[in-house]
CSV table of C-alpha atoms and ligand atoms in Angstrom, one decimal:
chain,number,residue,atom,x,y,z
A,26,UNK,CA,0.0,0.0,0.0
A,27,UNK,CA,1.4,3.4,-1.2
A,28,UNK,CA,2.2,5.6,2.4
A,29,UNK,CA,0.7,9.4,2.7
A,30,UNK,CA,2.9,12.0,3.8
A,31,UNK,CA,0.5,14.5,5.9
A,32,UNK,CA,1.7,18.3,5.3
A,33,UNK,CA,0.7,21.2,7.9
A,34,UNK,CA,0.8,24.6,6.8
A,35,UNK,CA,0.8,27.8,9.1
A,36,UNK,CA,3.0,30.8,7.7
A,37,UNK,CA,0.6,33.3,8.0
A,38,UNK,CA,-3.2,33.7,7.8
A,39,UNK,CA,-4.1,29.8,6.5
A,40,UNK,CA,-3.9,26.7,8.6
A,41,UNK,CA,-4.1,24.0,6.6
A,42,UNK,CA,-3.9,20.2,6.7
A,43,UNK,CA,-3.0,18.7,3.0
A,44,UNK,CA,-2.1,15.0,2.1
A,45,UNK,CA,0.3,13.5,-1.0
A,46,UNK,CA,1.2,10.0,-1.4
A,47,UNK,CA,4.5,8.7,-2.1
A,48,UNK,CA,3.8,8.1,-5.7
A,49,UNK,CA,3.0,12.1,-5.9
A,50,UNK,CA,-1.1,12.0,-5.8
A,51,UNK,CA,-2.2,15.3,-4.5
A,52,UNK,CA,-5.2,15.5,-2.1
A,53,UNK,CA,-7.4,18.6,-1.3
A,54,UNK,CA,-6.3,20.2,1.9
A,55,UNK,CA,-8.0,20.8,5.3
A,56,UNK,CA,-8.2,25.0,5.7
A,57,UNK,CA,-9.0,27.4,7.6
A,58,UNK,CA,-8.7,31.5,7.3
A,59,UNK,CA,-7.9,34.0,9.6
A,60,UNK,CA,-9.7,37.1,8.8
A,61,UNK,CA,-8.7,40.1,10.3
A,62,UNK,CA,-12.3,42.2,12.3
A,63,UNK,CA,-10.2,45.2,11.1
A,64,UNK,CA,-6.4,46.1,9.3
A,65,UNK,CA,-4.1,43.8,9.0
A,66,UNK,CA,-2.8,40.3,9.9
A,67,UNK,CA,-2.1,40.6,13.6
A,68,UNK,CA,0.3,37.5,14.2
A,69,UNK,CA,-0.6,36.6,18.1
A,70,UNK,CA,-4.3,36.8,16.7
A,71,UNK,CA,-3.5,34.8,13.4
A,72,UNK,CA,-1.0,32.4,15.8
A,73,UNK,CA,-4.7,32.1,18.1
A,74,UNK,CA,-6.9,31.5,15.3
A,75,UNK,CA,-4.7,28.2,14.2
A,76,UNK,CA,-4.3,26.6,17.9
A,77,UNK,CA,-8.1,27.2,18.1
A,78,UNK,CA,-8.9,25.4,14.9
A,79,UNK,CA,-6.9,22.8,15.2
A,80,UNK,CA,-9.1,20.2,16.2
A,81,UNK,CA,-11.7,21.0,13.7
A,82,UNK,CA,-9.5,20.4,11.0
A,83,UNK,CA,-7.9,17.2,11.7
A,84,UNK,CA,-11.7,16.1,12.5
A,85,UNK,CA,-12.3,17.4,9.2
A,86,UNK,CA,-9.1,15.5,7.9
A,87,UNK,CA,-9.5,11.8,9.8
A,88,UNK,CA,-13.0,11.9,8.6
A,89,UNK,CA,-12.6,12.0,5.0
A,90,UNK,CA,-13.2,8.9,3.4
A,91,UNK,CA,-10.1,8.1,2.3
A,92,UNK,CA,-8.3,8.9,5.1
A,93,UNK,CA,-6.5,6.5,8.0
A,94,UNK,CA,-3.9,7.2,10.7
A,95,UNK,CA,-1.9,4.2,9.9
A,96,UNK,CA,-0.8,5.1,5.8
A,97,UNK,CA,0.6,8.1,7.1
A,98,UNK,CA,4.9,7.4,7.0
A,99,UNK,CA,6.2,10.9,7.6
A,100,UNK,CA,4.7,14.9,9.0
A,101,UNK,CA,5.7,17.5,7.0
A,102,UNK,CA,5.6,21.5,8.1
A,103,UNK,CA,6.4,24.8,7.2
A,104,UNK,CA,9.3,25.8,9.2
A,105,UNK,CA,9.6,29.5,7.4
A,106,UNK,CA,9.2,32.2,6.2
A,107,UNK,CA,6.4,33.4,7.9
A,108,UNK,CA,5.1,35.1,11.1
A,109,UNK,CA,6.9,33.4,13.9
A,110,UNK,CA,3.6,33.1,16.1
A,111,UNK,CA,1.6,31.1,13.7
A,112,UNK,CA,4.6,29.1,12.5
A,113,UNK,CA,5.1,27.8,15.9
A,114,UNK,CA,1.5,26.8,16.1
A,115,UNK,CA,2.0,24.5,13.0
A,116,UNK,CA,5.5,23.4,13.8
A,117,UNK,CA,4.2,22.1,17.7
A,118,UNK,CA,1.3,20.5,16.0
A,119,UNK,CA,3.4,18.6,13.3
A,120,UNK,CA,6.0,17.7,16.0
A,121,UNK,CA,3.5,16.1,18.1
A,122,UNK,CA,1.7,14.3,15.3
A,123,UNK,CA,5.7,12.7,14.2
A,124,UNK,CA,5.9,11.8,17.9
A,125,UNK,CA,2.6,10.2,18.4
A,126,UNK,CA,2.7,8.2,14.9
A,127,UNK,CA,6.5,7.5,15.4
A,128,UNK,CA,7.1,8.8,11.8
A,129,UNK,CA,9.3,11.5,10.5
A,130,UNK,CA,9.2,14.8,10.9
A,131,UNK,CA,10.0,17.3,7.5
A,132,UNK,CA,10.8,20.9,8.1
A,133,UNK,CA,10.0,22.3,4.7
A,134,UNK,CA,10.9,26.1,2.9
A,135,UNK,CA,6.9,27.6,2.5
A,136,UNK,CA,8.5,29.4,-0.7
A,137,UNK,CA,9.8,26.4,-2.1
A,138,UNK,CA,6.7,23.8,-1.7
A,139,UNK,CA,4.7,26.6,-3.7
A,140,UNK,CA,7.4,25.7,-6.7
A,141,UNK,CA,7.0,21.8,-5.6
A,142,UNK,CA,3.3,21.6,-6.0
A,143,UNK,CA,3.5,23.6,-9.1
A,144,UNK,CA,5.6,21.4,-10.7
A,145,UNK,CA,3.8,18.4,-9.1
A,146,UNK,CA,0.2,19.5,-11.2
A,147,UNK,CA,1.3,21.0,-14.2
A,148,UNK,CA,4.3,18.8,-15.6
A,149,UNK,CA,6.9,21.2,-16.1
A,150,UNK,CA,10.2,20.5,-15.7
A,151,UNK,CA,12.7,23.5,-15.1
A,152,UNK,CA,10.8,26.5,-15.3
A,153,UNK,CA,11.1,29.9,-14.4
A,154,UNK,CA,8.7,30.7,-11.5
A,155,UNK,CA,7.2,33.8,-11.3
A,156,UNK,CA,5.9,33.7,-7.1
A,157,UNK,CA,3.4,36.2,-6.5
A,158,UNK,CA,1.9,36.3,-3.0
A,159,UNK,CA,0.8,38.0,-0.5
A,160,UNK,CA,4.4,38.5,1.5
A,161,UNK,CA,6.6,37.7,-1.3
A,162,UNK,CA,7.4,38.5,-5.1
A,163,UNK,CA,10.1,36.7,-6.6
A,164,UNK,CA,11.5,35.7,-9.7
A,165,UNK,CA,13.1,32.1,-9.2
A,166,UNK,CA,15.1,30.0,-11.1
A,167,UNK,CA,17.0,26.6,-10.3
A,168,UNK,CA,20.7,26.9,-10.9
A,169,UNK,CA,23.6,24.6,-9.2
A,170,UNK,CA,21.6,23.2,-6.4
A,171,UNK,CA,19.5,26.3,-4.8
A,172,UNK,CA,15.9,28.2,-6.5
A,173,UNK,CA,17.9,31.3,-7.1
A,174,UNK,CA,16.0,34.5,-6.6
A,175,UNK,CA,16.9,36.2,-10.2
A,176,UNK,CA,14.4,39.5,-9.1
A,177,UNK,CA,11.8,40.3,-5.8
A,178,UNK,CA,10.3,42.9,-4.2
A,179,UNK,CA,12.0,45.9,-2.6
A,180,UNK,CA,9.3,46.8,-0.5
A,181,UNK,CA,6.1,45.1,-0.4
A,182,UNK,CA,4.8,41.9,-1.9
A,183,UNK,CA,2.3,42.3,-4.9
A,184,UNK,CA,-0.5,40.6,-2.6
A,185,UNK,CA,0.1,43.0,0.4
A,186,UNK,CA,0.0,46.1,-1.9
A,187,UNK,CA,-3.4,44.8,-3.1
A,188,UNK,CA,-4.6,44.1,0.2
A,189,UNK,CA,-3.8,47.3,1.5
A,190,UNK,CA,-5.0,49.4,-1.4
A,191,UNK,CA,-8.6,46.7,-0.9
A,192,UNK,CA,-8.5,47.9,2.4
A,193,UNK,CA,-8.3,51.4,2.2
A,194,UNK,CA,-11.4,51.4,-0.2
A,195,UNK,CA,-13.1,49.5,2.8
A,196,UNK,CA,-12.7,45.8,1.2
A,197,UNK,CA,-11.7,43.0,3.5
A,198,UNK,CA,-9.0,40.5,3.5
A,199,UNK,CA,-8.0,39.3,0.9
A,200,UNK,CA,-8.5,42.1,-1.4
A,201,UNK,CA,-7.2,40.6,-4.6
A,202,UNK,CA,-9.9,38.6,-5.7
A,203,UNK,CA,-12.5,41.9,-5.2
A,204,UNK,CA,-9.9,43.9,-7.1
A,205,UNK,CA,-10.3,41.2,-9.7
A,206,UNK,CA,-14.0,41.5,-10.0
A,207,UNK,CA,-14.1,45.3,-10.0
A,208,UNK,CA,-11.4,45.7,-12.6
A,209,UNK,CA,-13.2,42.8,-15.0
A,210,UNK,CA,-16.5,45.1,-13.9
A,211,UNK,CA,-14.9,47.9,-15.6
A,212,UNK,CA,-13.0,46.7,-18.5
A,213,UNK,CA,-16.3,45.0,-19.4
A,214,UNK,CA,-17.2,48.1,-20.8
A,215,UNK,CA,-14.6,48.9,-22.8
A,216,UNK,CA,-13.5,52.2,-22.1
A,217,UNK,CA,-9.8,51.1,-21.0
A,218,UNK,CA,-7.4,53.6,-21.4
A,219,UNK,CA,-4.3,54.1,-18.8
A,220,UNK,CA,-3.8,57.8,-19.7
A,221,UNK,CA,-5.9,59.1,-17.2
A,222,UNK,CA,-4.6,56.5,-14.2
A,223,UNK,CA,-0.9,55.8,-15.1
A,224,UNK,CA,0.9,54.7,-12.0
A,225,UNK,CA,4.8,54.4,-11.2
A,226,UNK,CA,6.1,51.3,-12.9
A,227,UNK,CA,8.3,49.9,-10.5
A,228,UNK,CA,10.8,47.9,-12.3
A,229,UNK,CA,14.6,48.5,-10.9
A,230,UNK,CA,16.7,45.9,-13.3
A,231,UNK,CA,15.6,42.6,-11.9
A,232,UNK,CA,13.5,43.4,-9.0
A,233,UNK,CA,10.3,45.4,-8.5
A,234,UNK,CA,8.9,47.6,-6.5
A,235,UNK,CA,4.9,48.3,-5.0
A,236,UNK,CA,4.6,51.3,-2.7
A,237,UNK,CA,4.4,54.1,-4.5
A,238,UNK,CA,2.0,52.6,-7.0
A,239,UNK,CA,-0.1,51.8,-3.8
A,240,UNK,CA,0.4,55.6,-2.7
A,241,UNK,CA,-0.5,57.0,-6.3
A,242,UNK,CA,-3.5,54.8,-6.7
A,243,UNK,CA,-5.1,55.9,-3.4
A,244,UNK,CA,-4.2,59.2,-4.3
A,245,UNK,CA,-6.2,58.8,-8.1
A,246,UNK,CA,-9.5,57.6,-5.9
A,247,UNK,CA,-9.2,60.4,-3.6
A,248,UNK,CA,-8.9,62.7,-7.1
A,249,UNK,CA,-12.1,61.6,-7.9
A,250,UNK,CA,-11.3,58.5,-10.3
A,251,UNK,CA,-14.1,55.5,-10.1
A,252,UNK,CA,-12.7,52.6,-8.5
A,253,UNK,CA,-13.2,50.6,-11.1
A,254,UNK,CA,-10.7,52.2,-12.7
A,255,UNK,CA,-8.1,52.5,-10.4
A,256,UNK,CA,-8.2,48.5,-9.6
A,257,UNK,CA,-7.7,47.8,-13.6
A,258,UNK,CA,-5.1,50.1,-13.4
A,259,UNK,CA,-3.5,48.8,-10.3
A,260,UNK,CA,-3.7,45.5,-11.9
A,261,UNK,CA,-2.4,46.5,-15.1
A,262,UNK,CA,1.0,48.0,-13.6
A,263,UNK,CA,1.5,45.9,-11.2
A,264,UNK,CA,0.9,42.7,-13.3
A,265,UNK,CA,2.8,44.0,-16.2
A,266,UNK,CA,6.1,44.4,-14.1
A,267,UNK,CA,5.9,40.8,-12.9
A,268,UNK,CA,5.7,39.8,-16.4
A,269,UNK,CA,8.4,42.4,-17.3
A,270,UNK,CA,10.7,40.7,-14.5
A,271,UNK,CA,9.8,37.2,-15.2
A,272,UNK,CA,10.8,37.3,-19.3
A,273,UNK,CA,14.1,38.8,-18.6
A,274,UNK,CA,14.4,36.1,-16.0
A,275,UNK,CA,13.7,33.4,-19.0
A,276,UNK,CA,16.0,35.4,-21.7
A,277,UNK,CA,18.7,35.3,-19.1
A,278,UNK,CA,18.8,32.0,-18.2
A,279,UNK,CA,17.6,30.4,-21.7
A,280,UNK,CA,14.9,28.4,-19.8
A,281,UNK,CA,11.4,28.4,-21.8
A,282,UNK,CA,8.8,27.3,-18.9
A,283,UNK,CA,7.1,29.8,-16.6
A,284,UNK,CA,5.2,28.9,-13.6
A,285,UNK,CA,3.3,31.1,-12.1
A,286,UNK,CA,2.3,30.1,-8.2
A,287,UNK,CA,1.3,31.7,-4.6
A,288,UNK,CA,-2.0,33.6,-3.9
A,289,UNK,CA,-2.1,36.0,-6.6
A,290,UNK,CA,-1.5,33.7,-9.6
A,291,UNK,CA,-5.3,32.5,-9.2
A,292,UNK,CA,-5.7,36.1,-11.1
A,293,UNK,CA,-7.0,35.4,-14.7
A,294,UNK,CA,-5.5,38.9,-16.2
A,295,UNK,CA,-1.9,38.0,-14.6
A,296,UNK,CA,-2.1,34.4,-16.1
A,297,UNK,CA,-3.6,35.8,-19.6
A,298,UNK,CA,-0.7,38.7,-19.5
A,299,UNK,CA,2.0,35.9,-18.7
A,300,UNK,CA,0.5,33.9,-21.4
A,301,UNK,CA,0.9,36.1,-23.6
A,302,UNK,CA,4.1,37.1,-23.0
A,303,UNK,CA,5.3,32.8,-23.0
A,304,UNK,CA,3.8,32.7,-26.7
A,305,UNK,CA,5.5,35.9,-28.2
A,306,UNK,CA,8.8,33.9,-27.1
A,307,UNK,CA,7.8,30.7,-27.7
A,308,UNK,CA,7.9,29.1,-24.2
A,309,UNK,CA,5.3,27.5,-22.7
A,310,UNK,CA,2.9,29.0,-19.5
A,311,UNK,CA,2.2,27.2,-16.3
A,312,UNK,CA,0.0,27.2,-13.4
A,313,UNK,CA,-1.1,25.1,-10.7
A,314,UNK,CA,-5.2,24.9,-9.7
A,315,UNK,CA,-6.6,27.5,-7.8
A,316,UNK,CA,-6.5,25.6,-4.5
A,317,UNK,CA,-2.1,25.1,-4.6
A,318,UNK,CA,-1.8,28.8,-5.7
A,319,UNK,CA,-3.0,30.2,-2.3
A,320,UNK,CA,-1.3,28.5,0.9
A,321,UNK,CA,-2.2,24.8,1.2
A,322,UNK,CA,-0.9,21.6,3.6
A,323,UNK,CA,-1.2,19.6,0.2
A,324,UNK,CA,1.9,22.0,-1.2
A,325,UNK,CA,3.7,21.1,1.8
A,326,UNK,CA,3.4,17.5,2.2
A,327,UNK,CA,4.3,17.6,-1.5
A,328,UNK,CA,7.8,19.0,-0.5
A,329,UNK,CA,7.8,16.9,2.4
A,330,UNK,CA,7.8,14.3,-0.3
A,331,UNK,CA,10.2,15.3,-1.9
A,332,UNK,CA,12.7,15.4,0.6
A,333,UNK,CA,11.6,11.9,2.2
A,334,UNK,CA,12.8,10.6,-0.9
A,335,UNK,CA,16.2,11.8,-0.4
A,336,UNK,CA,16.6,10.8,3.1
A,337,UNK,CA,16.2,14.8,4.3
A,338,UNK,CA,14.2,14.1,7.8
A,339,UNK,CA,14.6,16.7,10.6
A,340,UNK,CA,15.0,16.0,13.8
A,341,UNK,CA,13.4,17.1,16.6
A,342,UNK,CA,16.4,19.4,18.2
A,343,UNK,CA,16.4,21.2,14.6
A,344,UNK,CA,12.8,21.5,13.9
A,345,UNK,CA,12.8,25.0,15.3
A,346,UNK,CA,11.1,27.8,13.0
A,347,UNK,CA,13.0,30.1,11.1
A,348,UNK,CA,11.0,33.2,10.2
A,349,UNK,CA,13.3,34.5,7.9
A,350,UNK,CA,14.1,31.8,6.1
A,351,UNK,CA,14.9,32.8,2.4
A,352,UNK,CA,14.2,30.0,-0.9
A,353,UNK,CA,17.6,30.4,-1.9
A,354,UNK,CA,18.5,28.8,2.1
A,355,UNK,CA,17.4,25.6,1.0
A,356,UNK,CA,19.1,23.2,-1.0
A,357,UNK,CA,17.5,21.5,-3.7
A,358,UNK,CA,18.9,17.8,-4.0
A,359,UNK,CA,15.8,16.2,-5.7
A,360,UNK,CA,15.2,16.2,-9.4
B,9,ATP,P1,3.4,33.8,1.3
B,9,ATP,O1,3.6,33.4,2.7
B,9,ATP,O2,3.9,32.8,0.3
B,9,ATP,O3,3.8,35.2,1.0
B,9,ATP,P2,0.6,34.5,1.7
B,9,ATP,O4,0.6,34.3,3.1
B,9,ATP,O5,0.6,35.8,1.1
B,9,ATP,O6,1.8,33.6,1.1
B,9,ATP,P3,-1.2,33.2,-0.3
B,9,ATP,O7,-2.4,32.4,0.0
B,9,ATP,O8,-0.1,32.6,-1.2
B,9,ATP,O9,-0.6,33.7,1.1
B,9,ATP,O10,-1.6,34.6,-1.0
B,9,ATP,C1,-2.6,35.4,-0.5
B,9,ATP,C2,-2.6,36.7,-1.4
B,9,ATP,O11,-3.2,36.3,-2.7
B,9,ATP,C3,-3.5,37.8,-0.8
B,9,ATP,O12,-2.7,39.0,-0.9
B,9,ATP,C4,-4.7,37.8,-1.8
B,9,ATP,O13,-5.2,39.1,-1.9
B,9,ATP,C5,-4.0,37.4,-3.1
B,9,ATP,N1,-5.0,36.9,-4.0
B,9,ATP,C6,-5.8,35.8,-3.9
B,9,ATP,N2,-6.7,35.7,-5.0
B,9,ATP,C7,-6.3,36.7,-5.8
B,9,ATP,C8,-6.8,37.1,-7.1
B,9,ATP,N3,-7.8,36.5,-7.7
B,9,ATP,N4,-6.2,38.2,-7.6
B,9,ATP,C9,-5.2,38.9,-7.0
B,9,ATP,N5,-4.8,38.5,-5.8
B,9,ATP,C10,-5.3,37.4,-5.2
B,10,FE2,FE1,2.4,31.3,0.4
């Protein structure tokens, strides 16, 4: 009988409990997600959420049909980046299931099992990966052992910027799938045009940039702009210097795969605009479901997975969380 490994995530606002088995079949995760009453993410509240939905979830999990204690061979968790309360949550939670089921324990890179699962669903092979989320934008490539980060962020993540600009129009958390339906809303009626809302384009050689597009788009609503138009906007600037970013990143390294993965690549413009841009240069476009682009315990049991496979277990003394763990801290041994 083929084992499961069970895969706990808990970086930041999800807690989820996903499932893979050790041939690579992905099974739907086990969520739950924190939403702020008001701003943003506070972690000791987000950290409060997980403990207290803990039980729920595995009820959720050990219930499922398919589901029994004794196929899972190995507990995999995220042990960074993320907001040290919550990770802790996760990483007590995995270490007592390893203990209790006298299987494995996997400290896994969050950043990297969003490239794992990616890879997992769509087939490709050695792709640029274009990771778009909420706390992180990166450009990533796989060179001599390690995802390199080619380009990211200098200030904020793409996801945060949409939050906050979502929440200073009085939408809640998470604003990027509103932003998403206001901005279809409006270019629905074809009056596009970005000469009245142009933005700063934040592209600094490889890496980008979000702020002051946040600042200047608040600024255009206050002006009098419809909101409509300042989301398509937003989207259109912000989206365009990912895509900018992420074909330099596949001219420079001569790969021709882009994956696209992490909460914001569930948005249909950025994956049409990538498209795009994959067919003018003749390299093929990637992303995973829906469900693995937003956090998921199914993207980190996948990694788990992976690492099982070549002997990479953690042990109890180094299962400690490491907030600012970077992808490029993490070696990459697997194929
Ligand atoms: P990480 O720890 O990897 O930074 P995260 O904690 O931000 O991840 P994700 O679930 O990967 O979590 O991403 C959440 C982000 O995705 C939020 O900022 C949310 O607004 C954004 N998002 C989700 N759906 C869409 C969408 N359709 N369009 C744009 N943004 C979206
Ligand atoms: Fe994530």
């Amino acid at each position: 009988m083929e084992g499961i490994i069970l895969g706990i995530e808990s970086t930041a606002h999800t807690f989820s409990f996903g499932r893979v088995s050790t041939s690579g079949e992905l099974f739907p995760s086990f969520s739950s997600l924190y939403r702020p009453e008001e701003g943003g993410i506070h972690p000791r509240e987000a950290a409060d959420h997980h403990s207290e939905t803990t039980s729920l979830l595995l009820e959720r999990l050990s219930s499922s049909d398919d589901f029994s204690w004794d196929s899972i061979i190995a507990v995999a968790f995220s042990q960074g980046p993320g907001l040290g309360p919550c990770l802790r949550v996760g990483a007590s939670v995995a270490r007592t299931l390893s203990t209790r089921l006298s299987v494995p324990l996997l400290g896994v890179n969050h950043c990297v099992a969003h490239i794992e699962v990616g890879r997992n669903q769509t087939g490709c092979k050695d792709p640029v990966l274009l990771y778009v989320s909420g706390g992180n934008t990166q450009v990533i490539a796989r060179a001599d052992g390690r995802y390199r980060v080619l380009g990211e962020t200098l200030d904020i993540g793409i996801g945060n910027m949409l939050d906050k600009f979502a929440r200073t129009q009085g939408i809640p958390f998470p604003g990027g799938p509103e932003i998403e339906k206001l901005s279809n809303e409006f270019s629905e009626k074809g009056e596009t045009s970005l000469d009245d809302v142009l933005l700063p384009y934040g592209v600094h050689g490889m890496d980008l940039a979000f702020s002051g597009m946040l600042t200047s788009a608040v600024q255009k609503v206050a002006e009098g702009k419809s909101l409509g138009e300042v989301c398509w906007s937003l989207q259109e600037h912000s989206f365009a210097t990912c895509v900018e970013v992420a074909e330099r990143a596949l001219a420079h390294t001569g790969k021709d795969e882009l994956l696209l993965g992490g909460g914001v690549a569930c948005n249909e413009r950025l994956r049409n605009m990538s498209k795009m841009m994959c067919e003018d240069r003749g390299a093929e476009c990637f992303w995973p479901d829906k469900p693995y682009c937003i956090d998921n315990g199914t993207m980190i049991a996948e990694l788990g997975r992976r690492m099982l496979e070549c002997g990479l277990e953690t042990e109890l003394m180094d299962s400690g969380i490491d907030p600012s763990l970077r992808t490029d801290n993490t070696a990459v041994v697997w194929s």
